[in-house]
Amino acid sequence: MIKKDDKVSIYRRVLKYPPFAVSKKSGAMLITHNTAHGKVVARAVEYVTTEDAEKLFCIMYISQKNNTVKTISVSDKDFGNIIRIDVNIKDIKKIVNSHDETSILGSIRRLQNLDITYFEIEKKKTISEVGIHPLLKYSFQAQTGILTLFLDKNFYNACNDKTLQIDISKYSKLSATGKNLYGFIASNSGEIFTESLLIERAVIQASRKSEEQRAIKRALSELKKEFIIEDFKITKKDGERQIIIDKYSKN
């Protein structure tokens, strides 16, 4: 079903400020990205990882590329206007190259718990905040294999209107850290970043700085191997490590 160099459209903010952890841990998840005018906070009762994100992106890919999938706008008494998507779980299995139905459904369950809040802050005071809950609820019928998903209409529309495209086939090959870094780099026109910013956006949470630095270097090497970036160079300016990324004109 998936084609080489095929693209999926995803809400730019979800790629620029990844709300997905790179590994599972016990307890509730809290991820914070600091921005120029505030912060982005992702919360869930359990860790939602890039492996789970891949399932969400697959669902968006299927809804955008498969003409047999119907998207229906409905009104829900609890959630208001939502988008209903009916997909066959076998189509998700093909894209992620896995027959583990339990794992796919586990990702869907965790995604349902994900909340993302965008804060605008001025003089240390919150002046606005917008919360989204991408996957509101779902149901699965094992006999038919049909997975019915109810998505936040604003999130779904943003994937089509405030969009950015990534190559889902390349995304699926990357490590957890590589997935987050790919989304962030794809959402930025710049080529020079502080290492600390890339570590934050890639959601690397190691106990030692040296471990974080090795993780970001491995992820960048992955992006180069998959021809997502052409090359990268690590330098220092005013005592701070910077990373210069050479991008292809078109990925």
PDB file of N, CA, C and O in Angstrom, residues 33-98:
ATOM      1  N   HIS A  33       8.258  21.860  25.848  1.00  0.00           N
ATOM      2  CA  HIS A  33       9.109  22.547  24.878  1.00  0.00           C
ATOM      3  C   HIS A  33       8.996  24.050  25.120  1.00  0.00           C
ATOM      4  O   HIS A  33       7.885  24.603  25.106  1.00  0.00           O
ATOM      5  N   ASN A  34      10.117  24.701  25.349  1.00  0.00           N
ATOM      6  CA  ASN A  34      10.114  26.150  25.488  1.00  0.00           C
ATOM      7  C   ASN A  34      10.150  26.793  24.109  1.00  0.00           C
ATOM      8  O   ASN A  34      10.898  26.362  23.223  1.00  0.00           O
ATOM      9  N   THR A  35       9.336  27.823  23.910  1.00  0.00           N
ATOM     10  CA  THR A  35       9.272  28.517  22.630  1.00  0.00           C
ATOM     11  C   THR A  35       9.612  29.987  22.830  1.00  0.00           C
ATOM     12  O   THR A  35       9.768  30.452  23.961  1.00  0.00           O
ATOM     13  N   ALA A  36       9.700  30.716  21.734  1.00  0.00           N
ATOM     14  CA  ALA A  36      10.049  32.138  21.813  1.00  0.00           C
ATOM     15  C   ALA A  36       8.998  32.941  22.569  1.00  0.00           C
ATOM     16  O   ALA A  36       9.317  33.945  23.215  1.00  0.00           O
ATOM     17  N   HIS A  37       7.752  32.485  22.519  1.00  0.00           N
ATOM     18  CA  HIS A  37       6.671  33.262  23.138  1.00  0.00           C
ATOM     19  C   HIS A  37       5.865  32.451  24.150  1.00  0.00           C
ATOM     20  O   HIS A  37       4.735  32.829  24.481  1.00  0.00           O
ATOM     21  N   GLY A  38       6.433  31.364  24.644  1.00  0.00           N
ATOM     22  CA  GLY A  38       5.695  30.583  25.623  1.00  0.00           C
ATOM     23  C   GLY A  38       6.248  29.179  25.772  1.00  0.00           C
ATOM     24  O   GLY A  38       7.463  28.985  25.862  1.00  0.00           O
ATOM     25  N   LYS A  39       5.360  28.206  25.739  1.00  0.00           N
ATOM     26  CA  LYS A  39       5.786  26.819  25.876  1.00  0.00           C
ATOM     27  C   LYS A  39       4.699  25.896  25.333  1.00  0.00           C
ATOM     28  O   LYS A  39       3.533  26.281  25.171  1.00  0.00           O
ATOM     29  N   VAL A  40       5.110  24.664  25.048  1.00  0.00           N
ATOM     30  CA  VAL A  40       4.191  23.616  24.621  1.00  0.00           C
ATOM     31  C   VAL A  40       4.339  22.472  25.613  1.00  0.00           C
ATOM     32  O   VAL A  40       5.456  22.019  25.884  1.00  0.00           O
ATOM     33  N   VAL A  41       3.220  22.021  26.168  1.00  0.00           N
ATOM     34  CA  VAL A  41       3.251  20.971  27.187  1.00  0.00           C
ATOM     35  C   VAL A  41       2.398  19.792  26.721  1.00  0.00           C
ATOM     36  O   VAL A  41       1.229  19.964  26.359  1.00  0.00           O
ATOM     37  N   ALA A  42       3.003  18.601  26.731  1.00  0.00           N
ATOM     38  CA  ALA A  42       2.278  17.372  26.387  1.00  0.00           C
ATOM     39  C   ALA A  42       2.161  16.521  27.639  1.00  0.00           C
ATOM     40  O   ALA A  42       3.152  16.300  28.346  1.00  0.00           O
ATOM     41  N   ARG A  43       0.944  16.047  27.903  1.00  0.00           N
ATOM     42  CA  ARG A  43       0.695  15.236  29.097  1.00  0.00           C
ATOM     43  C   ARG A  43      -0.082  13.974  28.719  1.00  0.00           C
ATOM     44  O   ARG A  43      -0.896  13.985  27.785  1.00  0.00           O
ATOM     45  N   ALA A  44       0.160  12.920  29.464  1.00  0.00           N
ATOM     46  CA  ALA A  44      -0.612  11.688  29.320  1.00  0.00           C
ATOM     47  C   ALA A  44      -0.460  10.875  30.598  1.00  0.00           C
ATOM     48  O   ALA A  44       0.540  11.009  31.308  1.00  0.00           O
ATOM     49  N   VAL A  45      -1.436  10.023  30.884  1.00  0.00           N
ATOM     50  CA  VAL A  45      -1.382   9.237  32.112  1.00  0.00           C
ATOM     51  C   VAL A  45      -0.297   8.162  32.031  1.00  0.00           C
ATOM     52  O   VAL A  45       0.143   7.638  33.051  1.00  0.00           O
ATOM     53  N   GLU A  46       0.123   7.814  30.816  1.00  0.00           N
ATOM     54  CA  GLU A  46       1.265   6.934  30.619  1.00  0.00           C
ATOM     55  C   GLU A  46       2.034   7.437  29.401  1.00  0.00           C
ATOM     56  O   GLU A  46       1.534   8.246  28.626  1.00  0.00           O
ATOM     57  N   TYR A  47       3.263   6.976  29.246  1.00  0.00           N
ATOM     58  CA  TYR A  47       4.123   7.506  28.193  1.00  0.00           C
ATOM     59  C   TYR A  47       3.593   7.172  26.803  1.00  0.00           C
ATOM     60  O   TYR A  47       3.246   6.020  26.513  1.00  0.00           O
ATOM     61  N   VAL A  48       3.522   8.207  25.972  1.00  0.00           N
ATOM     62  CA  VAL A  48       3.150   8.068  24.568  1.00  0.00           C
ATOM     63  C   VAL A  48       4.430   8.290  23.766  1.00  0.00           C
ATOM     64  O   VAL A  48       5.041   9.356  23.839  1.00  0.00           O
ATOM     65  N   THR A  49       4.856   7.276  23.017  1.00  0.00           N
ATOM     66  CA  THR A  49       6.153   7.319  22.358  1.00  0.00           C
ATOM     67  C   THR A  49       6.035   7.579  20.865  1.00  0.00           C
ATOM     68  O   THR A  49       4.932   7.606  20.299  1.00  0.00           O
ATOM     69  N   THR A  50       7.194   7.737  20.225  1.00  0.00           N
ATOM     70  CA  THR A  50       7.218   7.916  18.771  1.00  0.00           C
ATOM     71  C   THR A  50       6.704   6.672  18.058  1.00  0.00           C
ATOM     72  O   THR A  50       6.229   6.755  16.923  1.00  0.00           O
ATOM     73  N   GLU A  51       6.798   5.524  18.699  1.00  0.00           N
ATOM     74  CA  GLU A  51       6.212   4.304  18.131  1.00  0.00           C
ATOM     75  C   GLU A  51       4.695   4.457  18.028  1.00  0.00           C
ATOM     76  O   GLU A  51       4.070   4.026  17.048  1.00  0.00           O
ATOM     77  N   ASP A  52       4.107   5.083  19.030  1.00  0.00           N
ATOM     78  CA  ASP A  52       2.670   5.366  18.999  1.00  0.00           C
ATOM     79  C   ASP A  52       2.355   6.454  17.978  1.00  0.00           C
ATOM     80  O   ASP A  52       1.343   6.387  17.269  1.00  0.00           O
ATOM     81  N   ALA A  53       3.231   7.448  17.889  1.00  0.00           N
ATOM     82  CA  ALA A  53       3.050   8.518  16.913  1.00  0.00           C
ATOM     83  C   ALA A  53       2.997   7.965  15.498  1.00  0.00           C
ATOM     84  O   ALA A  53       2.226   8.437  14.661  1.00  0.00           O
ATOM     85  N   GLU A  54       3.814   6.955  15.243  1.00  0.00           N
ATOM     86  CA  GLU A  54       3.835   6.343  13.912  1.00  0.00           C
ATOM     87  C   GLU A  54       2.453   5.806  13.539  1.00  0.00           C
ATOM     88  O   GLU A  54       2.028   5.914  12.383  1.00  0.00           O
ATOM     89  N   LYS A  55       1.731   5.246  14.515  1.00  0.00           N
ATOM     90  CA  LYS A  55       0.390   4.729  14.239  1.00  0.00           C
ATOM     91  C   LYS A  55      -0.563   5.869  13.895  1.00  0.00           C
ATOM     92  O   LYS A  55      -1.397   5.747  12.991  1.00  0.00           O
ATOM     93  N   LEU A  56      -0.442   7.000  14.623  1.00  0.00           N
ATOM     94  CA  LEU A  56      -1.284   8.163  14.328  1.00  0.00           C
ATOM     95  C   LEU A  56      -1.001   8.686  12.926  1.00  0.00           C
ATOM     96  O   LEU A  56      -1.925   8.993  12.161  1.00  0.00           O
ATOM     97  N   PHE A  57       0.269   8.789  12.573  1.00  0.00           N
ATOM     98  CA  PHE A  57       0.637   9.280  11.249  1.00  0.00           C
ATOM     99  C   PHE A  57       0.179   8.313  10.159  1.00  0.00           C
ATOM    100  O   PHE A  57      -0.208   8.735   9.065  1.00  0.00           O
ATOM    101  N   CYS A  58       0.206   7.007  10.463  1.00  0.00           N
ATOM    102  CA  CYS A  58      -0.299   6.010   9.513  1.00  0.00           C
ATOM    103  C   CYS A  58      -1.787   6.205   9.256  1.00  0.00           C
ATOM    104  O   CYS A  58      -2.248   6.103   8.114  1.00  0.00           O
ATOM    105  N   ILE A  59      -2.528   6.468  10.332  1.00  0.00           N
ATOM    106  CA  ILE A  59      -3.968   6.692  10.186  1.00  0.00           C
ATOM    107  C   ILE A  59      -4.235   7.912   9.312  1.00  0.00           C
ATOM    108  O   ILE A  59      -5.106   7.889   8.429  1.00  0.00           O
ATOM    109  N   MET A  60      -3.476   8.983   9.544  1.00  0.00           N
ATOM    110  CA  MET A  60      -3.628  10.175   8.711  1.00  0.00           C
ATOM    111  C   MET A  60      -3.246   9.875   7.262  1.00  0.00           C
ATOM    112  O   MET A  60      -3.904  10.330   6.321  1.00  0.00           O
ATOM    113  N   TYR A  61      -2.195   9.091   7.071  1.00  0.00           N
ATOM    114  CA  TYR A  61      -1.763   8.706   5.725  1.00  0.00           C
ATOM    115  C   TYR A  61      -2.875   7.944   5.004  1.00  0.00           C
ATOM    116  O   TYR A  61      -3.199   8.235   3.848  1.00  0.00           O
ATOM    117  N   ILE A  62      -3.462   6.963   5.690  1.00  0.00           N
ATOM    118  CA  ILE A  62      -4.520   6.159   5.092  1.00  0.00           C
ATOM    119  C   ILE A  62      -5.719   7.028   4.732  1.00  0.00           C
ATOM    120  O   ILE A  62      -6.289   6.904   3.642  1.00  0.00           O
ATOM    121  N   SER A  63      -6.099   7.927   5.634  1.00  0.00           N
ATOM    122  CA  SER A  63      -7.270   8.776   5.370  1.00  0.00           C
ATOM    123  C   SER A  63      -7.017   9.737   4.217  1.00  0.00           C
ATOM    124  O   SER A  63      -7.946  10.107   3.492  1.00  0.00           O
ATOM    125  N   GLN A  64      -5.760  10.138   4.024  1.00  0.00           N
ATOM    126  CA  GLN A  64      -5.430  11.082   2.954  1.00  0.00           C
ATOM    127  C   GLN A  64      -5.203  10.404   1.607  1.00  0.00           C
ATOM    128  O   GLN A  64      -5.457  11.000   0.552  1.00  0.00           O
ATOM    129  N   LYS A  65      -4.727   9.148   1.623  1.00  0.00           N
ATOM    130  CA  LYS A  65      -4.318   8.496   0.378  1.00  0.00           C
ATOM    131  C   LYS A  65      -5.279   7.425  -0.124  1.00  0.00           C
ATOM    132  O   LYS A  65      -5.296   7.127  -1.307  1.00  0.00           O
ATOM    133  N   ASN A  66      -6.056   6.811   0.770  1.00  0.00           N
ATOM    134  CA  ASN A  66      -6.905   5.698   0.386  1.00  0.00           C
ATOM    135  C   ASN A  66      -8.328   6.197   0.142  1.00  0.00           C
ATOM    136  O   ASN A  66      -9.031   6.569   1.079  1.00  0.00           O
ATOM    137  N   ASN A  67      -8.744   6.197  -1.101  1.00  0.00           N
ATOM    138  CA  ASN A  67     -10.057   6.734  -1.448  1.00  0.00           C
ATOM    139  C   ASN A  67     -11.218   5.918  -0.884  1.00  0.00           C
ATOM    140  O   ASN A  67     -12.358   6.379  -0.878  1.00  0.00           O
ATOM    141  N   THR A  68     -10.937   4.698  -0.426  1.00  0.00           N
ATOM    142  CA  THR A  68     -12.006   3.870   0.128  1.00  0.00           C
ATOM    143  C   THR A  68     -12.301   4.211   1.583  1.00  0.00           C
ATOM    144  O   THR A  68     -13.295   3.767   2.134  1.00  0.00           O
ATOM    145  N   VAL A  69     -11.425   4.991   2.207  1.00  0.00           N
ATOM    146  CA  VAL A  69     -11.628   5.389   3.600  1.00  0.00           C
ATOM    147  C   VAL A  69     -12.520   6.628   3.640  1.00  0.00           C
ATOM    148  O   VAL A  69     -12.246   7.623   2.969  1.00  0.00           O
ATOM    149  N   LYS A  70     -13.565   6.559   4.418  1.00  0.00           N
ATOM    150  CA  LYS A  70     -14.506   7.666   4.518  1.00  0.00           C
ATOM    151  C   LYS A  70     -14.254   8.466   5.793  1.00  0.00           C
ATOM    152  O   LYS A  70     -14.129   7.896   6.874  1.00  0.00           O
ATOM    153  N   THR A  71     -14.129   9.765   5.639  1.00  0.00           N
ATOM    154  CA  THR A  71     -14.036  10.645   6.802  1.00  0.00           C
ATOM    155  C   THR A  71     -15.370  11.381   6.930  1.00  0.00           C
ATOM    156  O   THR A  71     -15.840  11.990   5.979  1.00  0.00           O
ATOM    157  N   ILE A  72     -15.966  11.295   8.076  1.00  0.00           N
ATOM    158  CA  ILE A  72     -17.290  11.856   8.295  1.00  0.00           C
ATOM    159  C   ILE A  72     -17.237  12.843   9.452  1.00  0.00           C
ATOM    160  O   ILE A  72     -16.732  12.530  10.528  1.00  0.00           O
ATOM    161  N   SER A  73     -17.753  14.034   9.235  1.00  0.00           N
ATOM    162  CA  SER A  73     -17.839  15.029  10.301  1.00  0.00           C
ATOM    163  C   SER A  73     -19.123  14.798  11.076  1.00  0.00           C
ATOM    164  O   SER A  73     -20.216  14.790  10.503  1.00  0.00           O
ATOM    165  N   VAL A  74     -18.984  14.558  12.375  1.00  0.00           N
ATOM    166  CA  VAL A  74     -20.159  14.295  13.203  1.00  0.00           C
ATOM    167  C   VAL A  74     -20.124  15.188  14.435  1.00  0.00           C
ATOM    168  O   VAL A  74     -19.098  15.744  14.800  1.00  0.00           O
ATOM    169  N   SER A  75     -21.261  15.295  15.081  1.00  0.00           N
ATOM    170  CA  SER A  75     -21.348  16.073  16.319  1.00  0.00           C
ATOM    171  C   SER A  75     -21.528  15.107  17.477  1.00  0.00           C
ATOM    172  O   SER A  75     -22.366  14.203  17.431  1.00  0.00           O
ATOM    173  N   ASP A  76     -20.728  15.271  18.507  1.00  0.00           N
ATOM    174  CA  ASP A  76     -20.760  14.401  19.677  1.00  0.00           C
ATOM    175  C   ASP A  76     -21.178  15.226  20.886  1.00  0.00           C
ATOM    176  O   ASP A  76     -20.714  16.352  21.071  1.00  0.00           O
ATOM    177  N   LYS A  77     -22.046  14.672  21.723  1.00  0.00           N
ATOM    178  CA  LYS A  77     -22.574  15.433  22.869  1.00  0.00           C
ATOM    179  C   LYS A  77     -21.485  15.824  23.866  1.00  0.00           C
ATOM    180  O   LYS A  77     -21.606  16.809  24.572  1.00  0.00           O
ATOM    181  N   ASP A  78     -20.401  15.027  23.909  1.00  0.00           N
ATOM    182  CA  ASP A  78     -19.312  15.321  24.844  1.00  0.00           C
ATOM    183  C   ASP A  78     -18.198  16.146  24.200  1.00  0.00           C
ATOM    184  O   ASP A  78     -17.620  17.020  24.847  1.00  0.00           O
ATOM    185  N   PHE A  79     -17.894  15.866  22.938  1.00  0.00           N
ATOM    186  CA  PHE A  79     -16.718  16.472  22.308  1.00  0.00           C
ATOM    187  C   PHE A  79     -17.029  17.527  21.249  1.00  0.00           C
ATOM    188  O   PHE A  79     -16.121  18.188  20.747  1.00  0.00           O
ATOM    189  N   GLY A  80     -18.289  17.694  20.866  1.00  0.00           N
ATOM    190  CA  GLY A  80     -18.614  18.665  19.825  1.00  0.00           C
ATOM    191  C   GLY A  80     -18.333  18.098  18.447  1.00  0.00           C
ATOM    192  O   GLY A  80     -18.522  16.905  18.193  1.00  0.00           O
ATOM    193  N   ASN A  81     -17.858  18.934  17.530  1.00  0.00           N
ATOM    194  CA  ASN A  81     -17.596  18.492  16.160  1.00  0.00           C
ATOM    195  C   ASN A  81     -16.320  17.662  16.104  1.00  0.00           C
ATOM    196  O   ASN A  81     -15.265  18.102  16.544  1.00  0.00           O
ATOM    197  N   ILE A  82     -16.436  16.471  15.549  1.00  0.00           N
ATOM    198  CA  ILE A  82     -15.300  15.559  15.459  1.00  0.00           C
ATOM    199  C   ILE A  82     -15.274  14.914  14.081  1.00  0.00           C
ATOM    200  O   ILE A  82     -16.233  15.005  13.308  1.00  0.00           O
ATOM    201  N   ILE A  83     -14.163  14.296  13.768  1.00  0.00           N
ATOM    202  CA  ILE A  83     -14.015  13.568  12.513  1.00  0.00           C
ATOM    203  C   ILE A  83     -13.965  12.074  12.818  1.00  0.00           C
ATOM    204  O   ILE A  83     -13.167  11.633  13.649  1.00  0.00           O
ATOM    205  N   ARG A  84     -14.803  11.313  12.139  1.00  0.00           N
ATOM    206  CA  ARG A  84     -14.798   9.857  12.279  1.00  0.00           C
ATOM    207  C   ARG A  84     -14.086   9.248  11.078  1.00  0.00           C
ATOM    208  O   ARG A  84     -14.376   9.587   9.935  1.00  0.00           O
ATOM    209  N   ILE A  85     -13.141   8.354  11.365  1.00  0.00           N
ATOM    210  CA  ILE A  85     -12.420   7.635  10.320  1.00  0.00           C
ATOM    211  C   ILE A  85     -12.549   6.141  10.591  1.00  0.00           C
ATOM    212  O   ILE A  85     -12.282   5.692  11.702  1.00  0.00           O
ATOM    213  N   ASP A  86     -12.948   5.395   9.580  1.00  0.00           N
ATOM    214  CA  ASP A  86     -13.005   3.941   9.681  1.00  0.00           C
ATOM    215  C   ASP A  86     -11.881   3.359   8.831  1.00  0.00           C
ATOM    216  O   ASP A  86     -11.846   3.573   7.619  1.00  0.00           O
ATOM    217  N   VAL A  87     -10.958   2.638   9.464  1.00  0.00           N
ATOM    218  CA  VAL A  87      -9.854   2.018   8.727  1.00  0.00           C
ATOM    219  C   VAL A  87      -9.784   0.544   9.096  1.00  0.00           C
ATOM    220  O   VAL A  87     -10.214   0.137  10.182  1.00  0.00           O
ATOM    221  N   ASN A  88      -9.246  -0.246   8.187  1.00  0.00           N
ATOM    222  CA  ASN A  88      -9.017  -1.652   8.489  1.00  0.00           C
ATOM    223  C   ASN A  88      -7.644  -1.786   9.112  1.00  0.00           C
ATOM    224  O   ASN A  88      -6.660  -1.267   8.575  1.00  0.00           O
ATOM    225  N   ILE A  89      -7.555  -2.459  10.237  1.00  0.00           N
ATOM    226  CA  ILE A  89      -6.291  -2.550  10.956  1.00  0.00           C
ATOM    227  C   ILE A  89      -5.207  -3.221  10.111  1.00  0.00           C
ATOM    228  O   ILE A  89      -4.016  -2.975  10.313  1.00  0.00           O
ATOM    229  N   LYS A  90      -5.605  -4.020   9.129  1.00  0.00           N
ATOM    230  CA  LYS A  90      -4.611  -4.677   8.280  1.00  0.00           C
ATOM    231  C   LYS A  90      -3.826  -3.653   7.454  1.00  0.00           C
ATOM    232  O   LYS A  90      -2.663  -3.878   7.116  1.00  0.00           O
ATOM    233  N   ASP A  91      -4.462  -2.506   7.142  1.00  0.00           N
ATOM    234  CA  ASP A  91      -3.757  -1.462   6.388  1.00  0.00           C
ATOM    235  C   ASP A  91      -2.681  -0.803   7.241  1.00  0.00           C
ATOM    236  O   ASP A  91      -1.626  -0.420   6.737  1.00  0.00           O
ATOM    237  N   ILE A  92      -2.947  -0.654   8.543  1.00  0.00           N
ATOM    238  CA  ILE A  92      -1.930  -0.130   9.451  1.00  0.00           C
ATOM    239  C   ILE A  92      -0.791  -1.135   9.578  1.00  0.00           C
ATOM    240  O   ILE A  92       0.384  -0.766   9.575  1.00  0.00           O
ATOM    241  N   LYS A  93      -1.118  -2.402   9.666  1.00  0.00           N
ATOM    242  CA  LYS A  93      -0.105  -3.458   9.772  1.00  0.00           C
ATOM    243  C   LYS A  93       0.855  -3.421   8.589  1.00  0.00           C
ATOM    244  O   LYS A  93       2.068  -3.609   8.742  1.00  0.00           O
ATOM    245  N   LYS A  94       0.323  -3.181   7.394  1.00  0.00           N
ATOM    246  CA  LYS A  94       1.159  -3.148   6.193  1.00  0.00           C
ATOM    247  C   LYS A  94       2.174  -2.012   6.258  1.00  0.00           C
ATOM    248  O   LYS A  94       3.339  -2.179   5.908  1.00  0.00           O
ATOM    249  N   ILE A  95       1.740  -0.865   6.716  1.00  0.00           N
ATOM    250  CA  ILE A  95       2.614   0.306   6.732  1.00  0.00           C
ATOM    251  C   ILE A  95       3.704   0.169   7.789  1.00  0.00           C
ATOM    252  O   ILE A  95       4.873   0.464   7.542  1.00  0.00           O
ATOM    253  N   VAL A  96       3.321  -0.307   8.978  1.00  0.00           N
ATOM    254  CA  VAL A  96       4.318  -0.429  10.059  1.00  0.00           C
ATOM    255  C   VAL A  96       5.065  -1.754   9.994  1.00  0.00           C
ATOM    256  O   VAL A  96       5.957  -2.006  10.805  1.00  0.00           O
ATOM    257  N   ASN A  97       4.687  -2.576   9.019  1.00  0.00           N
ATOM    258  CA  ASN A  97       5.355  -3.871   8.809  1.00  0.00           C
ATOM    259  C   ASN A  97       5.328  -4.728  10.071  1.00  0.00           C
ATOM    260  O   ASN A  97       6.350  -5.232  10.536  1.00  0.00           O
ATOM    261  N   SER A  98       4.132  -4.853  10.619  1.00  0.00           N
ATOM    262  CA  SER A  98       3.970  -5.634  11.845  1.00  0.00           C
ATOM    263  C   SER A  98       2.611  -6.319  11.830  1.00  0.00           C
ATOM    264  O   SER A  98       1.611  -5.744  11.386  1.00  0.00           O
TER     265      SER A  98
END
